[in-house]
Amino acid sequence: MSNITVSLPDGSQRELPGSSTPLDLAASIGSGLKKAAVAARVNGTDTDLTRELDDGDEVAIITNDTEAGRHVLRHSTAHVLAQAVTQLYPGAKFSVGPAIENGFYYDFDLPDGQTFADDDLARIEARMKEIVRANQPFERSEHSMAEAKELFADQPYKIEIIERVESAGADALDEGEIAGDGIISAYRNSETFVDMCVGPHVPSTGRLAFFKLQKVAGAHWRGNESGKMLQRLYGTAWESKQALNDHLHQLEEAAKRDHRKLATELDLLSFPSELGGGLAVWHPKGAIVRKLMEDYSRLRHEQGGYEFVYTPHLANGTLFETSGHLQWYADGMYPPMEMDNGTYYMKPMNCPMHCLIFGSRQRSYRELPLRLFELGNVYRYERAGTLHGLLRIRGFTQDDSHIYCTAEQLAGEIASLLDFVLSVLRAFGFEDFTFNLSTKDPDKYVGSDDIWDEATAALRSALDHHGLEYAVKEGDAAFYGPKIDIDVRDAIGRSWQLSTIQADFQLPERFGLEYVGTDNERHRPIMLHRALFGSIERFFGVLVEHYAGAFPTWLAPLQVRVLPVAEAHQPHAAKVAERLAAIGARVDVVVADTGLGKRIRTAKMDKIPYVLVVGDDDVAADTVGVNARTDLVAEGSADVERDVAFDAFVERFRAEVDGATAAALSA
């Protein structure tokens, strides 16, 4: 058989014997690549390492330490999970088992009404390890619809998927199960277990050594609340023991930092059941931090040339018909309220009302760019199962801006917005950013292709002009325009999507917005949507987890606690607190009704930046004992400083807070 030539990602070519596979290609490049390879991308399509290559193929080896490679590891491990469950629970039916961020899950229908318990995870995991040690090959086969129905005759959920494919009713949930073109693909890794799947998969189960099952949950079939309740097992899988351990450690740290837990412990806010799901009440301490965030946002917008507006919380349905929200976003809106003068909805977004403000009178080019800003409350329906503290909530406040500009001003405004967004994020302690450019969803958009192309090009140009690396997320934009999403990485390495810049040529068209140009003709403005925090609530939740509740001093709800050693020192402690309050410090005094050690420990648990202790010598010399929070202790300094002159502490405190505030405003 004659040799074949394939092209590599770097543009080079490699000659191989006929019938070679991507695994053979990896081996020819090096033993390290062969060991790390889990799949291949051939002519743009991900495929198994064991498929034969053709002459002229363009081939990239997918390794286990990439996101694509980890996806393959996790999807393959999900298959092993299903195999283990069917062995341990004869008669179990399995539905879908996709790879997800950092892991995988599989949904099962257990016989005789059985359910999984957390205690079952170790037993299932042990059986999975047996399958891994057996190093069973993943063997792909392709079948007609009829053949697939026969193959999976005892698996009703697989049959349902096949029938949906037959009737052209397949959806996103089925994408990992079907190959398309009337072909059903399957993977077998033993005589007794076969699963329906598009693939690709690792060559054999022996490549799946580093995994852990994590939890049991219930899940309705196909996410439909009227569907049957299935048993879901979650797990995580990685390319090495170190990567797995690092992830598990991050999860442990994340549990300690969970903003819902810390919000309760630090008395910041709560989610009373009487309010209903997805709604929070802010306690005084949390409200202080929120006020500081909002005040900072208002000041920065004033400095940035924005004009403040206010809009109501609900509106007549005709507004959302005009904006397109009832056509494209109705599932995310609360049900209508029928009133005596029309049908009203709680607003899911502020932009339609800002368009009404722009359109309230004739506008001139001299007014552009017109930058409108509002801390606006919006309400969006989220399924109960998707709610997650402040990170996924039903009522929230956006630091929302809409900028109306000319085509000539568009690139400059976007570039300026990028600077603005990054400076605000840095002011709150974030330095590691990821940028994503989201493009048109071909099935869900309004406006012409030309307008979308123009808006996308403007966003891309701004990113390129700043020299920023970014990923393109095809089809991820909202229905009215492309966008830039800015993610931040927190203190333990997690990524959070916060800020958004979105170009919009559609709403000005739908609302008939115009301005009079230099030529005395009417022109359509371009609209930019922009939120810096994303929402106050989500940003606050991320901040709590980023700092593990230990806010920087300028942002802390309580900055200083004064502790008298004994009752005799309480009058002096009160005077110390009064003098600190006079310079703007947020301070309290805890009287000496319990031991000093216990009161210090309580202050530490409350994550207060500074604890000042006053005793006999301090009363006489106007000094304090300074017990700073661990992260505020300078390297090489003592944890506790005694006999510190009060004025010296004040000078140090003011320098820290004023310096941080000035840095935030000039970031």
XYZ file of C-alpha atoms in Angstrom:
667
model
C 0.000 0.000 0.000
C 1.386 3.407 -0.959
C 2.283 6.034 1.602
C 0.081 8.985 2.474
C 0.976 12.584 3.311
C -0.843 14.575 5.977
C -0.577 18.227 7.002
C 0.071 19.340 10.583
C -1.159 22.518 12.357
C 2.225 24.239 11.929
C 1.961 23.865 8.143
C 4.474 21.048 7.915
C 3.721 17.724 6.254
C 4.435 14.172 7.313
C 4.588 11.018 5.241
C 3.080 7.864 6.753
C 2.401 4.318 5.598
C -1.021 3.705 4.125
C -3.768 2.813 6.643
C -2.009 4.866 9.350
C -4.098 6.335 12.137
C -3.748 9.559 14.132
C -2.240 7.445 16.906
C 0.430 6.241 14.465
C 1.037 9.881 13.527
C 1.451 10.854 17.181
C 3.892 7.973 17.726
C 5.935 9.059 14.707
C 6.309 12.527 16.214
C 7.296 11.371 19.691
C 6.514 8.979 22.534
C 5.368 11.866 24.742
C 2.756 12.935 22.217
C 1.575 9.359 21.769
C 1.104 9.007 25.521
C -0.782 12.328 25.832
C -2.979 11.862 22.735
C -6.657 11.127 23.354
C -8.269 12.052 20.018
C -7.546 13.897 16.780
C -9.015 16.719 14.734
C -9.047 15.627 11.087
C -10.091 18.213 8.523
C -11.773 20.180 11.301
C -13.734 17.255 12.779
C -12.873 15.583 16.084
C -12.387 11.859 15.666
C -10.950 8.749 17.290
C -7.231 8.071 17.273
C -7.886 4.688 15.665
C -9.598 5.827 12.444
C -7.625 5.513 9.241
C -6.195 8.645 7.681
C -6.463 9.548 4.007
C -3.881 11.173 1.823
C -4.062 14.974 2.119
C -5.801 15.036 5.507
C -5.142 17.976 7.822
C -4.513 16.505 11.259
C -4.100 17.949 14.760
C -3.505 15.649 17.714
C -5.745 16.424 20.712
C -3.851 15.924 23.953
C -5.235 15.175 27.385
C -4.167 18.490 28.942
C -6.279 20.669 26.602
C -9.936 21.577 27.018
C -10.830 19.476 23.971
C -8.791 16.598 25.353
C -10.350 16.814 28.794
C -13.768 16.792 27.156
C -12.879 13.445 25.559
C -11.565 12.070 28.867
C -14.727 13.091 30.684
C -17.109 11.806 28.042
C -15.285 8.468 27.970
C -15.376 8.280 31.771
C -19.142 8.864 31.656
C -19.416 5.728 29.497
C -17.436 3.755 32.064
C -19.786 5.078 34.760
C -22.808 3.803 32.820
C -21.106 0.442 32.331
C -20.389 0.151 36.064
C -23.945 1.080 37.050
C -25.514 -1.451 34.675
C -23.268 -4.140 36.145
C -24.103 -3.254 39.747
C -27.802 -2.540 39.137
C -29.080 -5.136 36.636
C -31.980 -3.741 34.652
C -30.859 -0.104 35.034
C -31.720 2.127 32.090
C -29.300 4.871 31.056
C -30.272 8.037 29.218
C -27.591 10.682 28.480
C -24.122 11.229 29.909
C -22.351 14.299 28.565
C -19.073 15.913 29.484
C -19.609 19.230 31.259
C -17.313 21.920 32.623
C -14.709 20.190 34.820
C -16.530 16.868 34.754
C -19.395 14.730 33.539
C -22.709 13.243 34.607
C -24.981 10.374 33.628
C -28.722 10.024 34.236
C -30.174 6.628 35.180
C -33.563 5.044 35.695
C -32.987 2.353 38.316
C -35.200 -0.747 38.541
C -37.884 -1.192 41.190
C -37.783 2.449 42.239
C -34.237 2.220 43.612
C -32.295 5.412 44.207
C -28.625 6.178 44.628
C -27.262 7.332 47.978
C -23.960 9.039 48.651
C -22.749 5.804 50.214
C -23.102 4.096 46.820
C -20.483 6.303 45.153
C -17.488 4.410 46.554
C -18.871 1.070 45.348
C -19.603 2.402 41.867
C -16.209 4.102 41.695
C -14.486 0.839 42.663
C -16.255 -0.990 39.815
C -15.230 1.782 37.400
C -11.589 1.289 38.452
C -11.908 -2.409 37.656
C -13.100 -1.508 34.163
C -10.204 0.931 33.777
C -7.672 -1.695 34.862
C -9.111 -4.100 32.281
C -8.014 -1.594 29.594
C -11.034 -2.383 27.422
C -10.899 -0.867 23.905
C -13.558 1.619 22.792
C -14.764 0.197 19.473
C -16.902 2.408 17.247
C -19.658 1.097 14.991
C -22.274 2.779 12.809
C -25.845 1.631 12.327
C -29.015 2.405 10.449
C -32.020 3.561 12.429
C -33.519 0.091 12.372
C -30.271 -1.533 13.462
C -29.849 0.984 16.275
C -33.372 0.295 17.554
C -32.585 -3.396 17.685
C -29.235 -2.776 19.385
C -30.805 -0.594 22.093
C -34.146 -2.396 22.310
C -33.874 -2.662 26.102
C -32.939 1.012 26.579
C -36.118 3.127 26.211
C -34.363 6.486 26.538
C -31.996 5.640 23.690
C -34.964 4.482 21.598
C -36.689 7.813 22.256
C -33.607 9.676 21.031
C -33.457 7.537 17.867
C -37.139 8.189 17.175
C -36.606 11.931 17.600
C -33.804 11.733 15.063
C -36.087 9.839 12.692
C -38.772 12.524 13.000
C -36.230 15.372 12.635
C -37.031 16.461 16.183
C -33.543 16.055 17.664
C -32.309 18.933 19.808
C -29.170 20.063 21.653
C -29.584 17.354 24.301
C -29.231 14.728 21.570
C -26.118 16.201 19.958
C -23.702 13.963 21.850
C -25.718 10.856 20.973
C -26.245 10.979 17.208
C -23.994 11.128 14.164
C -26.522 12.622 11.719
C -27.278 11.714 8.089
C -29.466 8.845 9.221
C -26.546 7.117 10.921
C -26.457 6.167 14.596
C -22.985 5.611 16.009
C -22.229 3.470 19.028
C -19.213 2.551 21.136
C -18.680 -0.871 22.657
C -15.988 -1.565 25.221
C -17.075 -5.065 26.286
C -19.356 -7.837 25.100
C -21.981 -6.717 27.614
C -21.927 -2.943 27.293
C -22.522 -0.645 24.339
C -23.602 3.000 24.364
C -24.928 5.307 21.686
C -22.582 8.236 21.108
C -21.018 10.465 18.461
C -17.589 10.271 20.106
C -14.694 10.586 19.914
C -13.419 8.469 22.784
C -10.032 7.491 24.135
C -8.597 4.311 22.572
C -9.191 2.237 25.717
C -10.455 2.492 29.270
C -6.905 2.278 30.615
C -6.472 5.944 29.708
C -9.056 6.966 32.333
C -7.219 6.501 35.611
C -7.827 9.885 37.242
C -11.470 10.440 38.145
C -13.764 10.770 41.123
C -17.505 10.513 41.594
C -18.806 13.539 43.468
C -22.503 13.597 44.181
C -25.981 12.225 43.576
C -28.859 14.379 42.333
C -32.292 14.057 40.818
C -32.963 15.248 37.282
C -36.130 15.255 35.191
C -35.764 13.518 31.839
C -34.880 16.116 29.208
C -35.130 18.878 31.832
C -38.919 18.756 31.592
C -40.570 19.109 34.980
C -43.350 16.782 33.828
C -40.795 14.179 32.735
C -39.741 11.188 34.799
C -37.364 11.852 37.674
C -34.041 10.152 36.957
C -31.012 9.541 39.177
C -28.000 11.665 38.188
C -24.415 10.868 39.167
C -21.814 13.630 38.831
C -18.089 13.088 38.536
C -14.866 14.754 37.485
C -11.990 13.386 35.371
C -8.522 14.742 34.597
C -5.335 13.891 32.767
C -3.156 13.280 35.824
C -3.312 12.620 39.541
C -1.918 16.102 40.194
C -4.582 17.779 38.015
C -7.317 15.791 39.772
C -5.981 16.653 43.224
C -5.623 20.325 42.282
C -9.244 20.400 41.155
C -10.503 18.642 44.288
C -8.519 21.094 46.413
C -10.070 23.980 44.493
C -13.520 22.538 45.185
C -12.731 22.302 48.900
C -11.571 25.905 48.889
C -14.624 26.964 46.875
C -16.901 25.333 49.468
C -15.223 27.402 52.173
C -15.705 30.523 50.055
C -19.323 29.846 49.025
C -20.951 33.267 49.184
C -24.204 31.797 50.488
C -22.385 30.295 53.474
C -20.269 33.396 54.107
C -23.240 35.734 53.680
C -24.917 33.964 56.596
C -21.789 33.741 58.761
C -20.903 37.408 58.186
C -24.534 38.630 58.379
C -24.403 40.198 54.900
C -27.721 39.063 53.403
C -30.202 36.188 53.363
C -32.703 34.379 51.158
C -35.884 34.067 53.273
C -38.184 31.286 52.120
C -41.096 33.693 52.590
C -39.784 35.737 49.650
C -39.630 32.801 47.284
C -36.688 31.439 45.324
C -34.069 33.645 43.721
C -34.715 36.743 45.849
C -32.475 38.196 48.554
C -32.740 40.743 51.339
C -29.642 42.754 52.191
C -28.689 43.112 55.851
C -26.947 46.279 57.078
C -23.401 44.927 56.675
C -24.032 43.680 53.153
C -25.845 46.898 52.330
C -22.769 48.925 53.324
C -20.630 47.053 50.795
C -23.335 47.353 48.166
C -23.621 51.103 48.773
C -19.850 51.474 48.383
C -20.013 49.576 45.092
C -22.902 51.674 43.817
C -21.350 54.958 44.966
C -18.116 54.018 43.217
C -20.033 53.154 40.053
C -21.952 56.439 40.115
C -18.774 58.470 40.612
C -16.935 56.717 37.788
C -19.870 57.267 35.450
C -20.057 60.934 36.359
C -16.357 61.230 35.563
C -16.919 59.339 32.297
C -19.494 61.721 30.880
C -22.601 59.616 31.484
C -26.056 61.048 32.127
C -28.158 59.427 34.859
C -31.695 58.191 34.156
C -34.362 56.241 36.044
C -37.010 53.952 34.583
C -39.977 52.031 36.062
C -39.944 48.366 37.014
C -42.745 47.333 34.659
C -44.123 48.391 31.309
C -46.941 47.801 28.869
C -46.445 44.715 26.718
C -46.384 46.810 23.549
C -42.958 48.109 24.582
C -41.534 44.592 24.625
C -43.273 43.763 21.362
C -41.481 46.717 19.786
C -38.135 45.711 21.298
C -38.523 42.087 20.227
C -38.270 40.689 23.748
C -41.698 39.055 23.602
C -40.686 37.373 20.364
C -37.208 36.258 21.379
C -37.002 36.385 25.178
C -40.472 35.553 26.475
C -39.263 32.412 28.267
C -37.011 34.595 30.419
C -39.794 37.027 31.367
C -42.351 36.844 34.144
C -45.974 36.156 33.146
C -48.077 39.153 32.086
C -50.253 41.165 34.446
C -53.641 42.074 33.030
C -54.659 45.584 34.068
C -57.513 47.876 33.197
C -55.473 49.699 30.561
C -53.439 46.888 29.041
C -51.095 43.976 29.592
C -47.988 44.722 31.654
C -44.709 42.882 32.240
C -41.921 43.224 34.773
C -38.976 44.496 32.761
C -36.253 41.937 31.980
C -33.921 44.613 30.632
C -33.520 48.388 30.776
C -32.638 48.989 27.133
C -36.168 49.455 25.706
C -36.874 52.253 28.188
C -33.568 53.958 27.437
C -34.583 53.928 23.784
C -37.774 55.746 24.771
C -35.652 58.420 26.464
C -33.501 58.878 23.351
C -36.610 59.027 21.166
C -38.489 61.464 23.388
C -37.373 64.436 21.269
C -35.365 65.327 18.186
C -31.638 64.659 18.603
C -28.670 66.330 16.951
C -25.276 64.875 16.071
C -23.894 67.416 18.556
C -25.447 65.361 21.395
C -23.659 62.175 20.365
C -22.280 60.094 21.828
C -25.167 60.145 24.312
C -24.269 57.935 27.269
C -27.199 56.981 29.516
C -26.602 55.240 32.843
C -28.952 53.608 35.335
C -28.700 51.329 38.322
C -31.815 49.600 37.078
C -33.729 46.737 38.658
C -34.716 43.948 36.273
C -36.614 40.689 36.740
C -35.931 37.483 34.855
C -37.573 34.119 35.260
C -35.119 31.351 36.123
C -36.147 27.772 36.765
C -35.953 26.851 40.449
C -33.320 24.220 39.750
C -30.981 26.760 38.158
C -31.026 29.298 41.013
C -27.730 29.707 42.852
C -27.559 32.370 45.532
C -26.639 35.751 44.066
C -24.962 34.188 41.044
C -28.253 33.102 39.451
C -31.137 35.160 40.791
C -34.574 36.336 39.663
C -34.472 40.001 40.656
C -31.290 42.042 40.381
C -29.790 45.453 39.685
C -27.657 46.170 36.640
C -25.163 49.014 36.391
C -26.585 49.469 32.940
C -25.436 51.900 30.281
C -26.584 52.469 26.745
C -24.525 54.597 24.437
C -25.950 56.094 21.264
C -23.329 57.133 18.736
C -22.583 57.620 15.060
C -20.888 54.996 12.894
C -17.737 57.122 12.944
C -17.738 57.141 16.763
C -18.358 53.401 17.186
C -14.769 52.088 17.242
C -13.606 54.835 19.602
C -16.505 54.252 21.990
C -15.859 50.505 22.119
C -12.150 51.069 22.726
C -12.982 53.537 25.494
C -15.456 51.092 27.008
C -12.817 48.363 27.157
C -10.528 50.707 29.097
C -13.407 51.675 31.390
C -14.440 48.058 32.096
C -10.908 46.869 32.827
C -10.197 49.799 35.143
C -13.312 49.058 37.208
C -12.542 45.355 37.475
C -8.964 46.128 38.537
C -10.250 48.553 41.178
C -11.978 45.627 42.894
C -8.908 43.407 42.830
C -9.206 41.448 39.580
C -6.180 41.289 37.280
C -6.589 38.129 35.183
C -9.056 38.519 32.304
C -10.401 36.426 29.442
C -12.167 37.958 26.458
C -14.822 36.268 24.321
C -16.358 37.613 21.128
C -19.868 36.199 20.667
C -21.243 36.078 17.135
C -24.656 35.651 15.553
C -26.886 32.687 16.329
C -28.047 31.778 12.797
C -31.405 30.603 14.142
C -32.161 33.468 16.506
C -31.421 37.002 15.333
C -33.021 40.110 13.935
C -31.579 42.428 11.303
C -29.584 41.928 8.136
C -26.409 39.891 7.814
C -24.561 43.015 6.655
C -25.431 44.903 9.841
C -24.320 41.976 11.982
C -21.058 41.736 10.066
C -20.424 45.453 10.569
C -21.080 45.283 14.320
C -18.958 42.162 14.756
C -16.085 43.739 12.858
C -16.195 46.824 15.106
C -15.936 44.714 18.261
C -13.165 42.601 16.791
C -11.258 45.728 15.778
C -11.427 47.133 19.317
C -10.025 43.912 20.786
C -7.268 43.812 18.176
C -6.442 47.490 18.739
C -5.904 46.776 22.448
C -3.712 43.802 21.616
C -6.002 41.475 23.585
C -6.215 37.749 22.995
C -9.785 36.517 22.679
C -11.843 33.479 21.778
C -14.693 33.563 19.290
C -17.902 31.954 20.574
C -19.853 31.235 17.426
C -23.617 31.659 17.725
C -23.523 32.813 21.361
C -24.745 36.415 20.890
C -28.129 37.757 21.950
C -30.704 38.090 19.202
C -30.053 41.808 18.698
C -26.275 42.053 18.303
C -22.779 40.612 18.794
C -20.941 41.168 22.069
C -17.697 41.035 24.006
C -17.887 39.135 27.298
C -15.146 39.726 29.838
C -14.418 36.950 32.327
C -12.284 37.382 35.440
C -10.255 34.742 37.248
C -10.609 34.780 41.024
C -8.170 34.052 43.836
C -8.510 30.274 43.483
C -8.417 30.194 39.687
C -12.112 30.048 38.808
C -13.412 32.012 35.851
C -16.486 34.261 36.173
C -18.314 36.035 33.364
C -19.055 39.577 34.573
C -18.853 42.482 32.134
C -20.406 42.776 28.692
C -20.075 45.188 25.763
C -22.695 44.642 23.078
C -23.151 46.381 19.744
C -26.754 46.785 18.620
C -27.970 47.999 15.249
C -31.413 46.507 15.819
C -33.143 48.392 18.652
C -32.549 51.832 17.096
C -34.230 50.451 13.983
C -37.131 48.899 15.851
C -37.751 52.092 17.855
C -37.252 54.379 14.875
C -34.471 56.330 16.613
C -32.903 59.136 14.594
C -30.589 62.099 14.901
C -30.002 65.026 12.568
C -26.514 64.891 11.092
C -24.153 67.568 9.848
C -25.893 67.287 6.476
C -29.266 68.169 8.064
C -30.486 64.679 7.143
C -31.876 62.110 9.539
C -29.630 59.179 10.447
C -29.954 56.049 12.563
C -27.694 55.964 15.662
C -25.751 52.887 16.703
C -26.437 51.596 20.195
C -24.001 49.998 22.607
C -25.151 48.012 25.636
C -22.675 47.889 28.501
C -22.660 46.592 32.079
C -19.476 46.801 34.157
C -20.458 44.698 37.162
C -22.923 42.687 35.083
C -25.262 42.927 38.026
C -24.647 44.291 41.514
C -25.789 41.016 43.058
C -23.646 38.690 40.946
C -20.581 40.916 41.262
C -21.041 41.041 45.043
C -21.302 37.252 45.184
C -18.116 36.874 43.164
C -16.351 39.447 45.376
C -17.320 37.561 48.525
C -15.872 34.344 47.105
C -12.794 36.046 45.650
C -11.860 37.535 49.021
C -13.361 34.661 51.072
C -15.346 37.367 52.881
C -12.188 39.256 53.920
C -12.886 42.448 51.971
C -10.064 44.950 51.503
C -10.162 47.625 54.184
C -11.710 50.309 51.966
C -14.594 47.963 51.124
C -15.061 46.167 54.462
C -18.445 46.755 56.136
C -16.698 47.135 59.495
C -13.108 48.348 59.325
C -12.071 48.552 62.982
C -13.249 46.918 66.188
C -12.123 48.335 69.519
C -11.864 45.953 72.483
C -11.387 47.168 76.058
C -9.410 44.678 78.134
C -11.707 45.196 81.114
C -14.793 47.175 82.060
C -12.635 50.014 83.415
C -11.235 50.608 79.933
C -14.603 50.900 78.183
C -14.889 54.723 78.392
C -11.493 55.081 76.704
C -12.429 52.475 74.082
C -15.559 54.501 73.298
C -13.450 57.648 72.818
C -11.060 55.765 70.491
C -14.044 54.664 68.421
C -15.451 58.209 68.327
C -12.127 59.603 67.079
C -11.959 56.913 64.355
C -15.550 57.540 63.316
C -14.722 61.243 63.012
C -12.244 60.462 60.205
C -14.800 58.305 58.406
C -13.832 54.869 59.714
C -16.529 52.246 60.137
C -15.924 51.184 63.721
C -17.607 49.517 66.681
C -16.820 48.653 70.308
C -17.461 45.284 71.966
C -17.646 45.685 75.719
C -15.713 43.480 78.129
C -18.536 41.132 79.075
C -16.566 38.058 77.951
C -12.871 37.211 77.890
C -10.574 39.228 75.631
C -9.326 36.132 73.794
C -12.844 35.089 72.851
C -13.687 38.585 71.618
C -10.533 38.678 69.481
C -11.373 35.281 67.967
C -14.893 36.483 67.180
C -13.497 39.579 65.437
C -11.169 37.347 63.416
C -14.084 35.150 62.406
C -15.943 38.309 61.367
C -12.936 39.074 59.107
C -12.587 42.637 60.440
C -9.401 44.264 59.078
C -8.210 45.814 62.372
C -8.827 44.904 66.008
C -7.587 47.504 68.504
C -7.092 46.485 72.132
C -6.891 49.091 74.905
C -5.735 48.471 78.486
C -4.212 50.432 81.388
C -1.029 51.494 79.584
C -2.997 52.508 76.477
C -5.333 54.723 78.489
C -2.353 56.431 80.086
C -0.251 56.844 76.919
C -2.983 57.171 74.240
C -1.805 54.019 72.504
C -3.505 50.925 71.142
C -2.618 47.312 70.563
C -3.048 46.601 66.848
C -4.167 43.119 65.848
C -4.408 43.231 62.052
C -6.095 40.650 59.863
C -3.533 38.168 58.540
C -3.574 39.455 54.956
C -2.818 42.991 56.203
C 0.255 42.084 58.251
C 3.412 43.222 56.478
C 5.952 40.504 55.771
C 8.371 40.190 58.670
C 6.099 42.112 61.049
C 4.585 40.788 64.260
C 0.972 39.626 64.153
C 0.214 41.839 67.158
C 1.742 45.291 67.636
C 1.663 46.720 71.137
C 1.927 50.310 72.353
C 1.206 51.842 68.942
C 0.509 55.562 69.218
C -3.110 56.183 68.332
C -2.196 59.018 65.952
C 0.304 56.722 64.204
C -2.394 54.113 63.672
C -4.769 56.766 62.334
C -2.140 57.954 59.880
C -1.501 54.400 58.712
C -5.210 53.600 58.440
C -5.994 56.735 56.473
C -3.066 56.164 54.133
C -4.264 52.624 53.405
C -7.915 53.526 52.815
C -7.276 56.789 50.980
C -4.603 55.148 48.858
C -6.869 52.260 47.898
C -9.739 54.631 47.128
C -7.524 56.876 45.010
C -6.136 53.854 43.179
C -9.660 52.604 42.502
C -10.721 55.945 41.065
C -7.641 56.237 38.873
C -7.429 52.575 37.833
